[in-house]
């Protein structure tokens, strides 16, 4: 019995060592300049028109308006670079989903904050349940195939508040 335990312990140590080496030498997969999903390499740019806002969430594995999902979001200044973050899906543009990025950073001290950011509270999209804000002045296109997971459904009340703020800001 002791021989079996010793052999199992040695196998576990060897497996752990191999895993540590593989992890240490694996390409970095997190961070702000993560390589975009293949379809995002041809990002057509942020959406500029009037959005047909719709609330139709359904936790069915597909991203739908009214849901917060996790995906790659391109930087404004360089669409070939970006960051993984939560996004509130608000509508569609052909094959693209339209969304607003979320941030857990407090933007209260920024000039024109009320025009750019809207508090939406906490939710299941953030494991630490930090208060979140949604950015209103940038509507991003999201490839449905680049969405990694659904985070949560926002309430109809929150979605209506976001819709009203968007319509006011963009004069729709």
PDB file of C-alpha atoms in Angstrom:
ATOM      1  CA  UNK A   1       0.000   0.000   0.000  1.00  0.00           C
ATOM      2  CA  UNK A   2       2.824   2.412   0.876  1.00  0.00           C
ATOM      3  CA  UNK A   3       4.516   1.734  -2.490  1.00  0.00           C
ATOM      4  CA  UNK A   4       1.297   2.664  -4.300  1.00  0.00           C
ATOM      5  CA  UNK A   5       0.992   5.933  -2.328  1.00  0.00           C
ATOM      6  CA  UNK A   6       4.645   6.820  -3.007  1.00  0.00           C
ATOM      7  CA  UNK A   7       4.191   6.130  -6.755  1.00  0.00           C
ATOM      8  CA  UNK A   8       1.031   8.257  -6.843  1.00  0.00           C
ATOM      9  CA  UNK A   9       2.798  11.086  -5.018  1.00  0.00           C
ATOM     10  CA  UNK A  10       5.723  11.014  -7.471  1.00  0.00           C
ATOM     11  CA  UNK A  11       3.326  11.032 -10.434  1.00  0.00           C
ATOM     12  CA  UNK A  12       1.463  14.032  -8.969  1.00  0.00           C
ATOM     13  CA  UNK A  13       4.721  15.922  -8.413  1.00  0.00           C
ATOM     14  CA  UNK A  14       5.878  15.175 -11.969  1.00  0.00           C
ATOM     15  CA  UNK A  15       2.521  16.251 -13.426  1.00  0.00           C
ATOM     16  CA  UNK A  16       2.588  19.449 -11.368  1.00  0.00           C
ATOM     17  CA  UNK A  17       6.104  20.241 -12.528  1.00  0.00           C
ATOM     18  CA  UNK A  18       5.162  19.696 -16.186  1.00  0.00           C
ATOM     19  CA  UNK A  19       2.067  21.884 -15.746  1.00  0.00           C
ATOM     20  CA  UNK A  20       4.125  24.653 -14.128  1.00  0.00           C
ATOM     21  CA  UNK A  21       6.660  24.573 -16.987  1.00  0.00           C
ATOM     22  CA  UNK A  22       3.889  24.597 -19.605  1.00  0.00           C
ATOM     23  CA  UNK A  23       2.185  27.502 -17.875  1.00  0.00           C
ATOM     24  CA  UNK A  24       5.433  29.456 -17.549  1.00  0.00           C
ATOM     25  CA  UNK A  25       6.257  29.020 -21.254  1.00  0.00           C
ATOM     26  CA  UNK A  26       2.716  29.364 -22.588  1.00  0.00           C
ATOM     27  CA  UNK A  27       1.876  32.521 -24.544  1.00  0.00           C
ATOM     28  CA  UNK A  28       0.332  35.226 -22.426  1.00  0.00           C
ATOM     29  CA  UNK A  29      -3.448  35.188 -22.791  1.00  0.00           C
ATOM     30  CA  UNK A  30      -4.500  38.029 -20.555  1.00  0.00           C
ATOM     31  CA  UNK A  31      -3.828  41.710 -20.548  1.00  0.00           C
ATOM     32  CA  UNK A  32      -4.800  44.843 -22.350  1.00  0.00           C
ATOM     33  CA  UNK A  33      -3.277  44.094 -25.744  1.00  0.00           C
ATOM     34  CA  UNK A  34      -4.676  40.619 -26.180  1.00  0.00           C
ATOM     35  CA  UNK A  35      -4.769  39.445 -29.763  1.00  0.00           C
ATOM     36  CA  UNK A  36      -8.261  39.881 -31.217  1.00  0.00           C
ATOM     37  CA  UNK A  37     -10.576  37.057 -32.217  1.00  0.00           C
ATOM     38  CA  UNK A  38     -10.042  36.240 -35.908  1.00  0.00           C
ATOM     39  CA  UNK A  39     -13.253  37.984 -36.976  1.00  0.00           C
ATOM     40  CA  UNK A  40     -12.343  41.100 -34.972  1.00  0.00           C
ATOM     41  CA  UNK A  41      -9.143  41.604 -36.979  1.00  0.00           C
ATOM     42  CA  UNK A  42     -11.418  43.053 -39.654  1.00  0.00           C
ATOM     43  CA  UNK A  43     -13.313  45.329 -37.294  1.00  0.00           C
ATOM     44  CA  UNK A  44     -15.290  47.789 -39.438  1.00  0.00           C
ATOM     45  CA  UNK A  45     -15.202  50.517 -36.794  1.00  0.00           C
ATOM     46  CA  UNK A  46     -17.588  51.724 -34.130  1.00  0.00           C
ATOM     47  CA  UNK A  47     -21.242  52.095 -35.036  1.00  0.00           C
ATOM     48  CA  UNK A  48     -22.298  55.672 -35.833  1.00  0.00           C
ATOM     49  CA  UNK A  49     -26.003  55.516 -36.763  1.00  0.00           C
ATOM     50  CA  UNK A  50     -29.275  55.344 -34.859  1.00  0.00           C
ATOM     51  CA  UNK A  51     -29.665  52.065 -33.004  1.00  0.00           C
ATOM     52  CA  UNK A  52     -32.953  50.196 -33.027  1.00  0.00           C
ATOM     53  CA  UNK A  53     -32.863  49.508 -29.294  1.00  0.00           C
ATOM     54  CA  UNK A  54     -34.496  46.242 -28.325  1.00  0.00           C
ATOM     55  CA  UNK A  55     -34.825  44.308 -25.098  1.00  0.00           C
ATOM     56  CA  UNK A  56     -34.955  40.579 -25.843  1.00  0.00           C
ATOM     57  CA  UNK A  57     -32.693  38.685 -23.426  1.00  0.00           C
ATOM     58  CA  UNK A  58     -32.662  34.896 -23.415  1.00  0.00           C
ATOM     59  CA  UNK A  59     -29.932  32.905 -21.674  1.00  0.00           C
ATOM     60  CA  UNK A  60     -29.793  30.403 -24.515  1.00  0.00           C
ATOM     61  CA  UNK A  61     -26.084  30.523 -25.289  1.00  0.00           C
ATOM     62  CA  UNK A  62     -26.453  33.308 -27.871  1.00  0.00           C
ATOM     63  CA  UNK A  63     -25.885  36.961 -27.031  1.00  0.00           C
ATOM     64  CA  UNK A  64     -29.112  38.981 -27.159  1.00  0.00           C
ATOM     65  CA  UNK A  65     -30.020  42.624 -26.475  1.00  0.00           C
ATOM     66  CA  UNK A  66     -30.479  43.129 -22.754  1.00  0.00           C
ATOM     67  CA  UNK A  67     -27.647  40.779 -21.826  1.00  0.00           C
ATOM     68  CA  UNK A  68     -24.175  41.592 -20.599  1.00  0.00           C
ATOM     69  CA  UNK A  69     -21.583  39.378 -22.265  1.00  0.00           C
ATOM     70  CA  UNK A  70     -17.789  39.085 -22.151  1.00  0.00           C
ATOM     71  CA  UNK A  71     -15.917  39.757 -25.372  1.00  0.00           C
ATOM     72  CA  UNK A  72     -12.900  41.470 -26.878  1.00  0.00           C
ATOM     73  CA  UNK A  73     -13.358  45.245 -27.262  1.00  0.00           C
ATOM     74  CA  UNK A  74     -11.039  47.147 -29.624  1.00  0.00           C
ATOM     75  CA  UNK A  75      -9.356  50.336 -28.471  1.00  0.00           C
ATOM     76  CA  UNK A  76     -10.684  53.509 -30.072  1.00  0.00           C
ATOM     77  CA  UNK A  77      -7.262  54.655 -31.234  1.00  0.00           C
ATOM     78  CA  UNK A  78      -6.127  51.289 -32.631  1.00  0.00           C
ATOM     79  CA  UNK A  79      -8.699  48.642 -33.521  1.00  0.00           C
ATOM     80  CA  UNK A  80      -6.002  45.982 -33.856  1.00  0.00           C
ATOM     81  CA  UNK A  81      -5.521  46.107 -30.068  1.00  0.00           C
ATOM     82  CA  UNK A  82      -8.090  45.824 -27.343  1.00  0.00           C
ATOM     83  CA  UNK A  83      -9.152  44.406 -24.035  1.00  0.00           C
ATOM     84  CA  UNK A  84     -11.488  41.702 -22.777  1.00  0.00           C
ATOM     85  CA  UNK A  85     -14.409  43.273 -20.979  1.00  0.00           C
ATOM     86  CA  UNK A  86     -18.121  43.051 -20.285  1.00  0.00           C
ATOM     87  CA  UNK A  87     -20.450  44.608 -22.862  1.00  0.00           C
ATOM     88  CA  UNK A  88     -24.181  45.376 -22.668  1.00  0.00           C
ATOM     89  CA  UNK A  89     -25.798  44.257 -25.927  1.00  0.00           C
ATOM     90  CA  UNK A  90     -28.345  46.884 -27.068  1.00  0.00           C
ATOM     91  CA  UNK A  91     -29.224  45.961 -30.666  1.00  0.00           C
ATOM     92  CA  UNK A  92     -28.039  44.620 -34.016  1.00  0.00           C
ATOM     93  CA  UNK A  93     -26.479  45.858 -37.248  1.00  0.00           C
ATOM     94  CA  UNK A  94     -26.660  43.096 -39.853  1.00  0.00           C
ATOM     95  CA  UNK A  95     -24.431  40.253 -38.682  1.00  0.00           C
ATOM     96  CA  UNK A  96     -22.971  42.401 -35.871  1.00  0.00           C
ATOM     97  CA  UNK A  97     -24.311  42.876 -32.366  1.00  0.00           C
ATOM     98  CA  UNK A  98     -24.189  46.423 -31.014  1.00  0.00           C
ATOM     99  CA  UNK A  99     -23.022  47.020 -27.490  1.00  0.00           C
ATOM    100  CA  UNK A 100     -21.813  49.400 -24.827  1.00  0.00           C
ATOM    101  CA  UNK A 101     -18.730  48.593 -22.802  1.00  0.00           C
ATOM    102  CA  UNK A 102     -18.846  48.431 -19.030  1.00  0.00           C
ATOM    103  CA  UNK A 103     -16.292  49.598 -16.519  1.00  0.00           C
ATOM    104  CA  UNK A 104     -15.959  49.097 -12.788  1.00  0.00           C
ATOM    105  CA  UNK A 105     -13.828  52.245 -12.620  1.00  0.00           C
ATOM    106  CA  UNK A 106     -15.621  55.213 -11.089  1.00  0.00           C
ATOM    107  CA  UNK A 107     -15.743  58.098 -13.576  1.00  0.00           C
ATOM    108  CA  UNK A 108     -17.459  60.574 -11.207  1.00  0.00           C
ATOM    109  CA  UNK A 109     -14.584  63.059 -11.289  1.00  0.00           C
ATOM    110  CA  UNK A 110     -14.322  63.247 -15.073  1.00  0.00           C
ATOM    111  CA  UNK A 111     -15.595  66.312 -16.947  1.00  0.00           C
ATOM    112  CA  UNK A 112     -18.824  65.633 -18.879  1.00  0.00           C
ATOM    113  CA  UNK A 113     -19.226  62.384 -16.913  1.00  0.00           C
ATOM    114  CA  UNK A 114     -23.030  62.526 -17.049  1.00  0.00           C
ATOM    115  CA  UNK A 115     -22.934  62.641 -20.836  1.00  0.00           C
ATOM    116  CA  UNK A 116     -20.508  59.717 -21.155  1.00  0.00           C
ATOM    117  CA  UNK A 117     -21.184  57.279 -18.311  1.00  0.00           C
ATOM    118  CA  UNK A 118     -24.275  55.870 -16.615  1.00  0.00           C
ATOM    119  CA  UNK A 119     -24.251  53.919 -13.346  1.00  0.00           C
ATOM    120  CA  UNK A 120     -26.012  50.567 -13.712  1.00  0.00           C
ATOM    121  CA  UNK A 121     -25.164  49.065 -10.328  1.00  0.00           C
ATOM    122  CA  UNK A 122     -23.907  45.569  -9.610  1.00  0.00           C
ATOM    123  CA  UNK A 123     -24.679  42.246 -11.217  1.00  0.00           C
ATOM    124  CA  UNK A 124     -23.590  38.722 -12.031  1.00  0.00           C
ATOM    125  CA  UNK A 125     -21.348  39.956 -14.851  1.00  0.00           C
ATOM    126  CA  UNK A 126     -18.741  40.911 -12.229  1.00  0.00           C
ATOM    127  CA  UNK A 127     -17.637  38.135  -9.880  1.00  0.00           C
ATOM    128  CA  UNK A 128     -16.632  40.703  -7.253  1.00  0.00           C
ATOM    129  CA  UNK A 129     -20.020  42.453  -7.630  1.00  0.00           C
ATOM    130  CA  UNK A 130     -18.384  45.858  -8.045  1.00  0.00           C
ATOM    131  CA  UNK A 131     -20.619  48.757  -9.112  1.00  0.00           C
ATOM    132  CA  UNK A 132     -20.453  49.217 -12.882  1.00  0.00           C
ATOM    133  CA  UNK A 133     -20.912  52.045 -15.322  1.00  0.00           C
ATOM    134  CA  UNK A 134     -21.841  51.793 -18.984  1.00  0.00           C
ATOM    135  CA  UNK A 135     -20.194  54.060 -21.572  1.00  0.00           C
ATOM    136  CA  UNK A 136     -22.812  55.877 -23.653  1.00  0.00           C
ATOM    137  CA  UNK A 137     -20.766  57.779 -26.242  1.00  0.00           C
ATOM    138  CA  UNK A 138     -19.205  54.755 -27.965  1.00  0.00           C
ATOM    139  CA  UNK A 139     -21.292  52.038 -29.617  1.00  0.00           C
ATOM    140  CA  UNK A 140     -19.153  49.075 -30.523  1.00  0.00           C
ATOM    141  CA  UNK A 141     -19.778  46.275 -32.979  1.00  0.00           C
ATOM    142  CA  UNK A 142     -19.460  42.767 -31.544  1.00  0.00           C
ATOM    143  CA  UNK A 143     -19.073  39.636 -33.635  1.00  0.00           C
ATOM    144  CA  UNK A 144     -21.476  37.061 -32.148  1.00  0.00           C
ATOM    145  CA  UNK A 145     -18.785  34.376 -32.607  1.00  0.00           C
ATOM    146  CA  UNK A 146     -16.328  36.380 -30.476  1.00  0.00           C
ATOM    147  CA  UNK A 147     -18.579  36.337 -27.399  1.00  0.00           C
ATOM    148  CA  UNK A 148     -17.094  33.986 -24.829  1.00  0.00           C
ATOM    149  CA  UNK A 149     -19.839  33.875 -22.246  1.00  0.00           C
ATOM    150  CA  UNK A 150     -23.043  35.454 -21.119  1.00  0.00           C
ATOM    151  CA  UNK A 151     -22.657  37.330 -17.871  1.00  0.00           C
ATOM    152  CA  UNK A 152     -26.151  38.360 -16.889  1.00  0.00           C
ATOM    153  CA  UNK A 153     -29.448  39.838 -17.957  1.00  0.00           C
ATOM    154  CA  UNK A 154     -30.037  43.452 -16.981  1.00  0.00           C
ATOM    155  CA  UNK A 155     -33.493  44.362 -15.762  1.00  0.00           C
ATOM    156  CA  UNK A 156     -35.976  46.018 -18.104  1.00  0.00           C
ATOM    157  CA  UNK A 157     -35.748  49.119 -15.874  1.00  0.00           C
ATOM    158  CA  UNK A 158     -31.952  49.379 -16.286  1.00  0.00           C
ATOM    159  CA  UNK A 159     -32.195  48.742 -20.044  1.00  0.00           C
ATOM    160  CA  UNK A 160     -34.864  51.449 -20.372  1.00  0.00           C
ATOM    161  CA  UNK A 161     -32.665  53.882 -18.421  1.00  0.00           C
ATOM    162  CA  UNK A 162     -29.716  53.113 -20.713  1.00  0.00           C
ATOM    163  CA  UNK A 163     -31.960  53.488 -23.790  1.00  0.00           C
ATOM    164  CA  UNK A 164     -33.284  56.836 -22.597  1.00  0.00           C
ATOM    165  CA  UNK A 165     -29.772  58.132 -21.840  1.00  0.00           C
ATOM    166  CA  UNK A 166     -28.498  56.954 -25.250  1.00  0.00           C
ATOM    167  CA  UNK A 167     -31.411  58.577 -27.070  1.00  0.00           C
ATOM    168  CA  UNK A 168     -30.845  61.845 -25.229  1.00  0.00           C
ATOM    169  CA  UNK A 169     -27.088  61.883 -25.839  1.00  0.00           C
ATOM    170  CA  UNK A 170     -27.321  60.987 -29.534  1.00  0.00           C
ATOM    171  CA  UNK A 171     -30.532  63.000 -30.216  1.00  0.00           C
ATOM    172  CA  UNK A 172     -32.486  60.028 -31.567  1.00  0.00           C
TER     173      UNK A 172
END
